[in-house]
Structure formats: C-alpha cells, structure tokens
mmCIF file of C-alpha atoms in Angstrom:
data_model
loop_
_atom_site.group_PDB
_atom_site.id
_atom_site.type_symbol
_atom_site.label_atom_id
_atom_site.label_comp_id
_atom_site.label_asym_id
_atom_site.label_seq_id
_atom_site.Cartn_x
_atom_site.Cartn_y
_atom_site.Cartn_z
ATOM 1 C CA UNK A 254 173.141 103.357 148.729
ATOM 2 C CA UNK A 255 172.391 105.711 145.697
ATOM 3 C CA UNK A 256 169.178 107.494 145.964
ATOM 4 C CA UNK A 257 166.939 108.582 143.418
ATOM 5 C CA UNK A 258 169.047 112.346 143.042
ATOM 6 C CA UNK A 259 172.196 109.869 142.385
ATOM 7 C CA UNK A 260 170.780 107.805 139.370
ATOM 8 C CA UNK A 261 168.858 110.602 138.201
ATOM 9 C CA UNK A 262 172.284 112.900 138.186
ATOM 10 C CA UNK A 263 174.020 109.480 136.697
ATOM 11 C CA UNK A 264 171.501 109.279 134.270
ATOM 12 C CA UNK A 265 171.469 112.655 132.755
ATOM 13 C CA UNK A 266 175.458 112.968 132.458
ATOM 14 C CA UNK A 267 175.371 109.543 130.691
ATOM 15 C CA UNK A 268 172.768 110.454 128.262
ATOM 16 C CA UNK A 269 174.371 113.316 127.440
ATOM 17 C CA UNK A 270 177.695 111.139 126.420
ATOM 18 C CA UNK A 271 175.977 108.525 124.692
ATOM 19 C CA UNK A 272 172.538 109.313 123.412
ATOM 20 C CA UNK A 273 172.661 109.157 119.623
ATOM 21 C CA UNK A 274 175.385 107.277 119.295
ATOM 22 C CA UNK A 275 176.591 103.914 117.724
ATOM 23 C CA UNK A 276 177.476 101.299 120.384
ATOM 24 C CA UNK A 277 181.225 100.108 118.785
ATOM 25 C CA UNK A 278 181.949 98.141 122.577
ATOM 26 C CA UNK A 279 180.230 95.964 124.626
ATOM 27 C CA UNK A 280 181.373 93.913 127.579
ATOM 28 C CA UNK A 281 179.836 92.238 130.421
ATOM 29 C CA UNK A 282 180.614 89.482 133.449
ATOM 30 C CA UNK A 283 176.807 88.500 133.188
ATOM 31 C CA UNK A 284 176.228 85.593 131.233
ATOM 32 C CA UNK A 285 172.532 85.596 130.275
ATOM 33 C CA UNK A 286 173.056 89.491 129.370
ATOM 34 C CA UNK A 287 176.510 87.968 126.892
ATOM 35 C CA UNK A 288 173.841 85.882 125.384
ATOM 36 C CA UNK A 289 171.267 88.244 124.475
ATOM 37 C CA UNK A 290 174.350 90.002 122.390
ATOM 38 C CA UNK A 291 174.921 87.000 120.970
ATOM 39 C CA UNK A 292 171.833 86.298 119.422
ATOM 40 C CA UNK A 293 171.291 90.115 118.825
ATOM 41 C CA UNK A 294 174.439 92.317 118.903
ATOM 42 C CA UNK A 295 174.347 94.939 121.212
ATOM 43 C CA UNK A 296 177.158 96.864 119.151
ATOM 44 C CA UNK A 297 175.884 98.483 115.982
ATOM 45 C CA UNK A 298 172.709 99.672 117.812
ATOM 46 C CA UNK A 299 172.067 102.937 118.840
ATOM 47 C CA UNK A 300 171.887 104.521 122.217
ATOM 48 C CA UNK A 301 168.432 106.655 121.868
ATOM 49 C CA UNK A 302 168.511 107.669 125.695
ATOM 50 C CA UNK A 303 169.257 107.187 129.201
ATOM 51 C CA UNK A 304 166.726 107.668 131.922
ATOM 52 C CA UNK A 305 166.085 106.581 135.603
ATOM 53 C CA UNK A 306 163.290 105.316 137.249
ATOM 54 C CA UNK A 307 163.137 105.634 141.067
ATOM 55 C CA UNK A 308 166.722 103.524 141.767
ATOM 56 C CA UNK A 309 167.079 102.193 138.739
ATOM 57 C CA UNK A 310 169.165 103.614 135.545
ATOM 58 C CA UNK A 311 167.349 102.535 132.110
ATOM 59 C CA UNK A 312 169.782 102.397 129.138
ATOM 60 C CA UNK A 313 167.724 102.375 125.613
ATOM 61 C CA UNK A 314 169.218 100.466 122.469
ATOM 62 C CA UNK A 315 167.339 100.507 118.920
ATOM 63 C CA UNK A 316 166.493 97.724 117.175
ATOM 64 C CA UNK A 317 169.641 94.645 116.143
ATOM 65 C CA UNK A 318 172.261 96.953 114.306
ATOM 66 C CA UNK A 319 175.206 95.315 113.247
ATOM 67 C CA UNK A 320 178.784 93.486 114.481
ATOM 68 C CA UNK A 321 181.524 95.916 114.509
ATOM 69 C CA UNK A 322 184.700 94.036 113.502
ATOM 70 C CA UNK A 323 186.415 93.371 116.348
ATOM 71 C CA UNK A 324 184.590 94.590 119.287
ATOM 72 C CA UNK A 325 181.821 91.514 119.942
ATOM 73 C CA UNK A 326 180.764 91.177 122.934
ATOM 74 C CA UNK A 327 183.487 89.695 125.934
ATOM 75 C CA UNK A 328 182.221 87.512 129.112
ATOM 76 C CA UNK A 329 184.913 88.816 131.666
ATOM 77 C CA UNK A 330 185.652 86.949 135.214
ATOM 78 C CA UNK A 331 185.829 88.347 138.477
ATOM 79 C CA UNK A 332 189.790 89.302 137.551
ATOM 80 C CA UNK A 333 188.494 91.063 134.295
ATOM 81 C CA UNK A 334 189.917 88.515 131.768
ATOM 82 C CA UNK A 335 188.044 86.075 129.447
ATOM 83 C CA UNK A 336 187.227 82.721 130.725
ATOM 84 C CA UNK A 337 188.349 79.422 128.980
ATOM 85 C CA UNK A 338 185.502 77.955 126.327
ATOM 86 C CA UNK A 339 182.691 76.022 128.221
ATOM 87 C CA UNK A 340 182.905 78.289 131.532
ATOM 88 C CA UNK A 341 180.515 81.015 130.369
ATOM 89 C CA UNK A 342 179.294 81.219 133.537
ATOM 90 C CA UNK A 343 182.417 82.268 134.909
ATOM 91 C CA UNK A 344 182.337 85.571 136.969
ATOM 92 C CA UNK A 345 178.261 85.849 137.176
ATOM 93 C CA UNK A 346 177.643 87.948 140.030
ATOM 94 C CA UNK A 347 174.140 87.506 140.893
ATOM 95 C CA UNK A 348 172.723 88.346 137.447
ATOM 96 C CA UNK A 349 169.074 89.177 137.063
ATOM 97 C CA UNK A 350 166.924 87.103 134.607
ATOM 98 C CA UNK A 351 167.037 87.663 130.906
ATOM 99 C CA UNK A 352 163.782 89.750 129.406
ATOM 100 C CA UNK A 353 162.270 86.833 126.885
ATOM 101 C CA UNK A 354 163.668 83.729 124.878
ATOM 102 C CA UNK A 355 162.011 84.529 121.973
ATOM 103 C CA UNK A 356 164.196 85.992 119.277
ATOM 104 C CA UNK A 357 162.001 88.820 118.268
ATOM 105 C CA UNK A 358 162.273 90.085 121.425
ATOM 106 C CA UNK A 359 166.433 90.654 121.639
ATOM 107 C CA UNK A 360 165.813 91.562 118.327
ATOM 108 C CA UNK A 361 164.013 95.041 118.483
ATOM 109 C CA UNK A 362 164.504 97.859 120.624
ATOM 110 C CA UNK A 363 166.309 96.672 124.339
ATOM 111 C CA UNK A 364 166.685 98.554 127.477
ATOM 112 C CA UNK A 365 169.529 97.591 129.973
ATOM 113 C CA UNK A 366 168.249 97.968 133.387
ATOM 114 C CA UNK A 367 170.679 98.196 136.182
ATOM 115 C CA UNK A 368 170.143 99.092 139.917
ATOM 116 C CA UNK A 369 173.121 100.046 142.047
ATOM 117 C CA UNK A 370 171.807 98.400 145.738
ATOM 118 C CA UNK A 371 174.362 99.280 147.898
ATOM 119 C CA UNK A 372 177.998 99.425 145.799
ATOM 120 C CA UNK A 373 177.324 99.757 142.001
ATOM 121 C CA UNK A 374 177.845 102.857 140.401
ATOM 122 C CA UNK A 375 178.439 104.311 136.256
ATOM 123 C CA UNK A 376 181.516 106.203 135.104
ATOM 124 C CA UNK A 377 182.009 108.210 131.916
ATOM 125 C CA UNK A 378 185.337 108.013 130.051
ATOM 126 C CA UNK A 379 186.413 109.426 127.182
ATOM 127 C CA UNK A 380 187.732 106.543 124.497
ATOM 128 C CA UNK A 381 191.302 106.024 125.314
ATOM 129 C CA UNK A 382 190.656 107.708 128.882
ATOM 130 C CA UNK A 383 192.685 105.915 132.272
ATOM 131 C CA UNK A 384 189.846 104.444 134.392
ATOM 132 C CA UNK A 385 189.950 105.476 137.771
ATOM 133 C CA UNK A 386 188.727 101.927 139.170
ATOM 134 C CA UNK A 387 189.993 98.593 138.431
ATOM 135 C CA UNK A 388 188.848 97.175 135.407
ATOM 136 C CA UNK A 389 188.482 93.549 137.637
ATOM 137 C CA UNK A 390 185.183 95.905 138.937
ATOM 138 C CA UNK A 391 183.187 96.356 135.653
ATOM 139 C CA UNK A 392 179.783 94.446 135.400
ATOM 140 C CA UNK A 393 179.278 96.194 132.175
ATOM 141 C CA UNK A 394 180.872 98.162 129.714
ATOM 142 C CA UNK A 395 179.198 100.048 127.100
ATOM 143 C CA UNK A 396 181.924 102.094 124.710
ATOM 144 C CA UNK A 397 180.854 104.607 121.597
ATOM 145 C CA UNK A 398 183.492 106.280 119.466
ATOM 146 C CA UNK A 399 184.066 109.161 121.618
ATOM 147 C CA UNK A 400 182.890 107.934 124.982
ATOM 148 C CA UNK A 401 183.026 104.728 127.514
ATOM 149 C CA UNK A 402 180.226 103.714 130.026
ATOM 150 C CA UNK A 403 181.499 101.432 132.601
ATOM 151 C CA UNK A 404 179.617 99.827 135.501
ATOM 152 C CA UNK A 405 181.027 99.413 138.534
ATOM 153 C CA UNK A 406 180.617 96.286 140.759
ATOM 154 C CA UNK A 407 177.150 96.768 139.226
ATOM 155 C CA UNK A 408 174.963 94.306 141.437
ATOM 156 C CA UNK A 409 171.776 93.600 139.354
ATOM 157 C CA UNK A 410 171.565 94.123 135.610
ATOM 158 C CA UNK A 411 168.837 92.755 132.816
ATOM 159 C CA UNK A 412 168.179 93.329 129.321
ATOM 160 C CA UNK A 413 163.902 94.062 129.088
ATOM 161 C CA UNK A 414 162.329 94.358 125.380
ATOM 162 C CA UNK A 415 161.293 97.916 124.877
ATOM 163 C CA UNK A 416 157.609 97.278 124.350
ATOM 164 C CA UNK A 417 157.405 95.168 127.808
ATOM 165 C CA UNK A 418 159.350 98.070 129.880
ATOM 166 C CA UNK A 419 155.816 99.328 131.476
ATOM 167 C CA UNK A 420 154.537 95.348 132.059
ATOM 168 C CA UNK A 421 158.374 94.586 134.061
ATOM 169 C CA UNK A 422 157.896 92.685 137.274
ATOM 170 C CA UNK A 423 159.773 95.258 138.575
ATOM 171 C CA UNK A 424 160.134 98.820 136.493
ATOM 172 C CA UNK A 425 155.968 98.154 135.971
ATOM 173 C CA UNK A 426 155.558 98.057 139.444
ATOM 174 C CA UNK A 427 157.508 100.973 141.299
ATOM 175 C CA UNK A 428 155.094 103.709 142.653
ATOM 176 C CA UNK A 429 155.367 107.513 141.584
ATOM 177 C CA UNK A 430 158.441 108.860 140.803
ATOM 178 C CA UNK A 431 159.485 111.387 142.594
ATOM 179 C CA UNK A 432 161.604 113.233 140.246
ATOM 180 C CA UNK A 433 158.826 112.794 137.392
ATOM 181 C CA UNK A 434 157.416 116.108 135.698
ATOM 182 C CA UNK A 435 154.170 114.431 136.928
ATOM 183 C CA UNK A 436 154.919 112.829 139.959
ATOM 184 C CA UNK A 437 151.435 112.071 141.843
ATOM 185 C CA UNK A 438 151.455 113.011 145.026
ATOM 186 C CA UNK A 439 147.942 111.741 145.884
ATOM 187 C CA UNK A 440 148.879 108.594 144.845
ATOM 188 C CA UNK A 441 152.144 107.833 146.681
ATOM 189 C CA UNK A 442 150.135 109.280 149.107
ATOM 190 C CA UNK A 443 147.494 106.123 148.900
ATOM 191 C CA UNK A 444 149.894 103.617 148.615
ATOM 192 C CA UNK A 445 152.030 104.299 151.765
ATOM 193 C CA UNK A 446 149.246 104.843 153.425
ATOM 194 C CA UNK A 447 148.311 101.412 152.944
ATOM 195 C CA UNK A 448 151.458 99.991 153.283
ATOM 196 C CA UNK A 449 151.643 96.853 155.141
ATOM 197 C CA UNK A 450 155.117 97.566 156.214
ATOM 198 C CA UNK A 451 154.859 97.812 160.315
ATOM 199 C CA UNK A 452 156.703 101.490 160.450
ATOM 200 C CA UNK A 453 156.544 104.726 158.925
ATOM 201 C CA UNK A 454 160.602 104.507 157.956
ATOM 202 C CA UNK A 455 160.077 101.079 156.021
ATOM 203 C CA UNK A 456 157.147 102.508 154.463
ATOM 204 C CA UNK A 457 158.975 105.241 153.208
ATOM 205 C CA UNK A 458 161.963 103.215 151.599
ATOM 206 C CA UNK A 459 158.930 100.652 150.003
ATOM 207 C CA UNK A 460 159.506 101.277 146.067
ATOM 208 C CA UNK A 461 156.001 100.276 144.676
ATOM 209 C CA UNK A 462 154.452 103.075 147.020
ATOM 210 C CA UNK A 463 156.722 105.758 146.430
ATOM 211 C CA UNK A 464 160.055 105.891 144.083
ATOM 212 C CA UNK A 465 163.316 107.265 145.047
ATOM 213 C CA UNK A 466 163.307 107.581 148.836
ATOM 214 C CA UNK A 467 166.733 105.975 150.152
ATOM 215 C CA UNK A 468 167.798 105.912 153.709
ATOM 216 C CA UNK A 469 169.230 109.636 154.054
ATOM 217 C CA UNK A 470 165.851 111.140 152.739
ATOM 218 C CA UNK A 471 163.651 108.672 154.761
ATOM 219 C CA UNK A 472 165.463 110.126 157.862
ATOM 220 C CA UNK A 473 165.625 113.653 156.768
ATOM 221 C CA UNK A 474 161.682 113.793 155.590
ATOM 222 C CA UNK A 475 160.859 112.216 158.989
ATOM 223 C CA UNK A 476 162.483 114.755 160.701
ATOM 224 C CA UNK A 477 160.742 117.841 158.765
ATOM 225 C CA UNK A 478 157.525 116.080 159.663
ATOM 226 C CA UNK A 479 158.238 116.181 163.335
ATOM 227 C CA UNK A 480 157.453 112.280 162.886
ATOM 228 C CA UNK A 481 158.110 109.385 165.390
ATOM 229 C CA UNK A 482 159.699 106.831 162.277
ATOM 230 C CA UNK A 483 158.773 103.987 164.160
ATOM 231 C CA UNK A 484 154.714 104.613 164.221
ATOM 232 C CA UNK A 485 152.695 101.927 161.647
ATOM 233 C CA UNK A 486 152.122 103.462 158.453
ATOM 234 C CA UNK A 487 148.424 103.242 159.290
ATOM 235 C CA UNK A 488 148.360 106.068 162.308
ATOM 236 C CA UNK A 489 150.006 108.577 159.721
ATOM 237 C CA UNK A 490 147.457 111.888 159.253
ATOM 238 C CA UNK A 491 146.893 112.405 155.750
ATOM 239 C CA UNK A 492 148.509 116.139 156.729
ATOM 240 C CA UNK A 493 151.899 114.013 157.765
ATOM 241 C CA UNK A 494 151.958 112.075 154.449
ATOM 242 C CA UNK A 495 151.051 115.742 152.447
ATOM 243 C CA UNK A 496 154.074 117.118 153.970
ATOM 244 C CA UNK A 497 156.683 114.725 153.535
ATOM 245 C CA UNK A 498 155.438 113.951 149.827
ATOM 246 C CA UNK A 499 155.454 117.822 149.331
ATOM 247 C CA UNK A 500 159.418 117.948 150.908
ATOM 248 C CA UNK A 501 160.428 114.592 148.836
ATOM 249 C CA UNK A 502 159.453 116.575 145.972
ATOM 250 C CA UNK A 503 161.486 119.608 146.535
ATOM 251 C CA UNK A 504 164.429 118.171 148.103
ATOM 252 C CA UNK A 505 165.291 115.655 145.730
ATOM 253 C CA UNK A 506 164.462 118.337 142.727
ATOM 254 C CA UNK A 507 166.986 120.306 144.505
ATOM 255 C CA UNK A 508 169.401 118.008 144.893
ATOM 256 C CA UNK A 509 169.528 117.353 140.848
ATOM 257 C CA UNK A 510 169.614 121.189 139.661
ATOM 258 C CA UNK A 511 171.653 121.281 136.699
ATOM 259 C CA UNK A 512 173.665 125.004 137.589
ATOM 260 C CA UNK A 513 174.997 124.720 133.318
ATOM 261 C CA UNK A 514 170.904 125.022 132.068
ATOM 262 C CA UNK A 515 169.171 126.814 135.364
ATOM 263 C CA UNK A 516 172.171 129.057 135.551
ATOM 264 C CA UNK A 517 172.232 128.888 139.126
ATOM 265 C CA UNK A 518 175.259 128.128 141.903
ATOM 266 C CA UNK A 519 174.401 125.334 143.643
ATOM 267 C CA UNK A 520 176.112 122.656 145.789
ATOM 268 C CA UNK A 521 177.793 119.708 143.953
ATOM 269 C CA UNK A 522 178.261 115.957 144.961
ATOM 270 C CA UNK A 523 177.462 115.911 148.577
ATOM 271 C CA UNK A 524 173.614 116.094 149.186
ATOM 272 C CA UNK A 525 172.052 118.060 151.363
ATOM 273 C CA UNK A 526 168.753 118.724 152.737
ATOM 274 C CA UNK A 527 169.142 121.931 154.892
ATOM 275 C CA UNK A 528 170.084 124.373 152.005
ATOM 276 C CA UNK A 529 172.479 125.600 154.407
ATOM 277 C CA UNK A 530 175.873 126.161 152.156
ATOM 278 C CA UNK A 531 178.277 125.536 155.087
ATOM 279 C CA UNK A 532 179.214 121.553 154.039
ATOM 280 C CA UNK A 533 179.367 120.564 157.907
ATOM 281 C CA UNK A 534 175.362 121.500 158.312
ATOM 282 C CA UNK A 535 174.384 120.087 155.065
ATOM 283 C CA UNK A 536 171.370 117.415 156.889
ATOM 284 C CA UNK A 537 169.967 117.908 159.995
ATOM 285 C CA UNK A 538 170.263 113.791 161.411
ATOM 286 C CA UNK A 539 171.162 111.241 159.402
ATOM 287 C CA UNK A 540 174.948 110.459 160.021
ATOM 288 C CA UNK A 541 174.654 112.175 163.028
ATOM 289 C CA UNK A 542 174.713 110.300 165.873
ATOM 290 C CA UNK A 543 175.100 111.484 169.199
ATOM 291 C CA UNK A 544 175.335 114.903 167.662
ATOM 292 C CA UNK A 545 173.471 117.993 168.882
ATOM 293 C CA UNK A 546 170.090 118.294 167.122
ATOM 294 C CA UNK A 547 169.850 121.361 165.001
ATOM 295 C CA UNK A 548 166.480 122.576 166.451
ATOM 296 C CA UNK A 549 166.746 122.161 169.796
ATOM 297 C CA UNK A 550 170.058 120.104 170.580
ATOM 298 C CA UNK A 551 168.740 116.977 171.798
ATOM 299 C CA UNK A 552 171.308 114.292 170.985
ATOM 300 C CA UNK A 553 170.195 112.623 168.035
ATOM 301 C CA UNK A 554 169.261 108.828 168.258
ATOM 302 C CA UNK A 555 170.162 105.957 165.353
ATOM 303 C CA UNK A 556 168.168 102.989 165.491
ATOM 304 C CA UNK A 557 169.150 99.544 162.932
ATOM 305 C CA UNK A 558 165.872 97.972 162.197
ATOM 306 C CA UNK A 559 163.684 96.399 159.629
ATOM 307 C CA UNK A 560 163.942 93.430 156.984
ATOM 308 C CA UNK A 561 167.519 94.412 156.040
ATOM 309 C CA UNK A 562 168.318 96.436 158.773
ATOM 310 C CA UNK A 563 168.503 99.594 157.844
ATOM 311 C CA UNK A 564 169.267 102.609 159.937
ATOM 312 C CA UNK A 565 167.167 105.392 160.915
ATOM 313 C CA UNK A 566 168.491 108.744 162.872
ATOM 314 C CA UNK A 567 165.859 111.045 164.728
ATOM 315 C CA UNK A 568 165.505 113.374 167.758
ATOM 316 C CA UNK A 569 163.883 112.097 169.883
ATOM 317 C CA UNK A 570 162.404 115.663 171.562
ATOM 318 C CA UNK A 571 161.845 116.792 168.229
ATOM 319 C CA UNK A 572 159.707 113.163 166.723
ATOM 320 C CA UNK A 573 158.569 112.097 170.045
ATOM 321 C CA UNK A 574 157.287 109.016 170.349
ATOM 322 C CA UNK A 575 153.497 109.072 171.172
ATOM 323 C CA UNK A 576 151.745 108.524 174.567
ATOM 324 C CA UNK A 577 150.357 105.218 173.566
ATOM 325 C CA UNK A 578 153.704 104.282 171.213
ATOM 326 C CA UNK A 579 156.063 101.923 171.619
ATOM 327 C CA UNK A 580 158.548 103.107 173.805
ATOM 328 C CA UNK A 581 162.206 104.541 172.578
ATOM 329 C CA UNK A 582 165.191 102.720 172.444
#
C-alpha cells in the first residue's frame, strides 16, 4: 500500500506536469464523478495544484471553464470502452459519494480526491506518449495539451467543492500530517495516545491520529522505539510516542528529498529507513521474516493481525514483550 512518501512523491511530479494548465481530457469509469462533468465540465478548467494529504492525492480544478470540442467527458467499462446508452453505471468500481447536489457547488472550484488503498497508483504521460499499463486499468484520466494523468485501478475517487475540503468526512478529519511544514507533533502525540485501537501497531496506521504511517513505517518506527507493537496504545510513555513521532518525521522527509532542488544524491524508488546505501539493508524488519535482526540477529518475527489484518515484523529480543504482556506468538 502507498504510504504517505508515495503520494507525496506522486503528488509533487504531477503538479509539476499539470499545475497551470487547461484540462482539454477527461475520462472516468465512475459514474457519479461522469456526472459532476456533466453538469459542470471538468475540461476547460484549470489545474491550480496538486497536493497530498496523509494517503490521499488532492487534485484542484478552478471554477466551470468551458467544453473543449471533442474531448467531453467518457464513462469507460471495466474493458476501457464506452458503455451502450442507459448503462451509465457500467464499470463503477466502488465509487465514493459525490461532494453536493447542488449546482453551485460542481460549479466553482472542485478538488478530485483519490486514495490508492492497496493497488491504485498515477502515471504521467506526455500527450501522444505509449502507456505502460492497460488502458482497461484507468479509473481516471485527466489529459492537458502537453501532458496525461492517468489513474490506475484507482480504488476510491470523489469530487469535494473547494470551500468544503477542510469540513470532508474524511480529508477534515485525518490527524497531523506528517510531511506538513507544520506537522504537530504534540498533537498526533494526544490522539494516539488516546486511541481506542487495542495495540500500539493499529494505533499507528489510525489516520485521524496521525497521517501517513503505512505498514512498512509502523514496523520500522516500532522497531527504533525498541517497542513491543502489540502493547495497548494506553501503556505507551509519552518518551515512546516523542520518539517515534520525532523518527516519522525524519524518515518520511527523507524518503521525499527532491536531489534536482536540495542538490543532494539520494536513493530513488525503493524506500528505506536505515540510510544505509547498500539496497539489500535498506529497513531493518519489515519484509524480513525469519531474517537475522540487524542489531543483534534474533530472527525477526511477522505477526497478521488487526481489523484488516495487517502484518507487523519485529524482533522479538530487541521489542520484548513485557513481564505482564501478552505473551509472543
């Protein structure tokens, strides 16, 4: 599953494509998000930026532009073609619900929220450029003169009015973000502190305490801490939840250096949490199961658990579980 480094990296290269542009294409296999174009055409607006938010990649639109001849907006099926008339719903892959039904609000400024879960993902194409997945794949396709966004087997997707973005049910309620020029630490701390989640790892993933953790940093920040993941949220020191809210910081701001502005070499694609430059030792447990621990070569443990299962890796000399824990695997 992306992370927060992923849609934050995502974000900026697609900004940098389409921000000030004219949107001359738009295409979708989400119904509710082919009607908001048609009351309010997408194409003929304006890209004025792209952001993220924790997990989630905001595209901004201006206010209603103007139809560009030939390029309204096409409801593709699961095969990318156009379905008959009267099967508009054709190809709707668990679409999220449409911001407003009031005209006014499709009418001004939009923002296109997507979230990845566990397959989606955005490519950038120059116009006339071979795609390098099928085009039976695309959720959404937003095209400018010189450049084409495309989104992947893109699992969630809305349109939200500007001027609600900070009242969303969901962007208005994600917790700190960690990769915010004023991320608050004190206040992620607060939250996960008083998370009702019943271990330390679910805590960590929650996205209303603390945004942009995913399952390789949850592991990874654990293991820094020297932290048992499976003790309740509540029997975290205030020292614990300083530390890994201190490393969350760094890491992820490490993991999104841009070398073309800081003019600095650093690693591309593959994330890694151990600044080691050797791509073999890039994270000291997650993935690595069975595997020697880096500090003291304990094997290192995996454990599937929680509302969706998720996996956590730890060593188990390193985070050992406390006297009066539950006991290990």
């Amino acid at each position: 599953m992306p992370e927060g480094d992923t849609i934050f990296r995502a974000a900026r290269t697609l900004h940098r494509a389409l921000a000030g542009q004219v949107v001359t294409r738009f295409e979708t296999q989400y119904a509710q998000i082919a009607r908001v174009h048609d009351d309010a055409p997408i194409t003929g607006r304006i890209v004025e930026k792209v952001e993220s938010r924790g997990k989630h990649l905001l595209i901004y639109f201006t206010g209603t532009g103007y139809r560009v001849p030939g390029t309204g907006c096409r409801l593709l099926d699961e095969g990318g073609h156009e379905p008959g008339i009267g099967s508009r719903e054709s190809g709707v892959v668990t679409p999220a619900t449409t911001a407003g039904t009031r005209r006014g609000e499709v009418e001004g400024p939009l923002v296109l929220r997507t979230h990845m879960l566990m397959s989606g993902s955005w490519h950038i194409y120059r116009a006339g450029e071979a795609w390098h997945r099928s085009p039976s794949a695309a959720r959404v396709v937003v095209g400018t003169a010189a450049f084409v966004a495309v989104g992947f087997a893109v699992p969630v997707a809305e349109f939200v009015p500007a001027s609600a973005l900070e009242q969303d049910e969901t962007i208005g309620r994600l917790g700190p973000d960690l990769l915010s020029p004023d991320f608050d630490a004190g206040e992620a701390m607060a939250r996960l502190a008083a998370s009702g989640r019943p271990t330390v790892a679910e805590a960590l993933l929650e996205q209303r305490s603390v945004a942009g953790i995913g399952n390789v940093f949850k592991s990874e920040l654990l293991f820094l801490a020297r932290l048992w993941p499976f003790v309740p949220p509540a029997e975290v020191t205030e020292a614990q939840w300083a530390r890994m809210m201190r490393d969350a910081h760094v890491l992820l701001k490490a993991n999104v250096i841009d070398p073309a502005e800081a003019g600095v070499l650093t690693w591309r694609g593959a994330r890694r949490t151990t600044g080691r430059s050797n791509p073999t030792q890039r994270l000291y447990v997650y993935g690595r199961h069975g595997r020697p621990c880096r500090r003291c070569g304990t094997a290192i443990l995996v454990r599937h658990h929680g509302e969706h299962n998720r996996s956590t890796y730890w060593c188990p000399a390193c985070q050992a579980a406390p006297l009066n824990g539950q006991p290990g695997p």
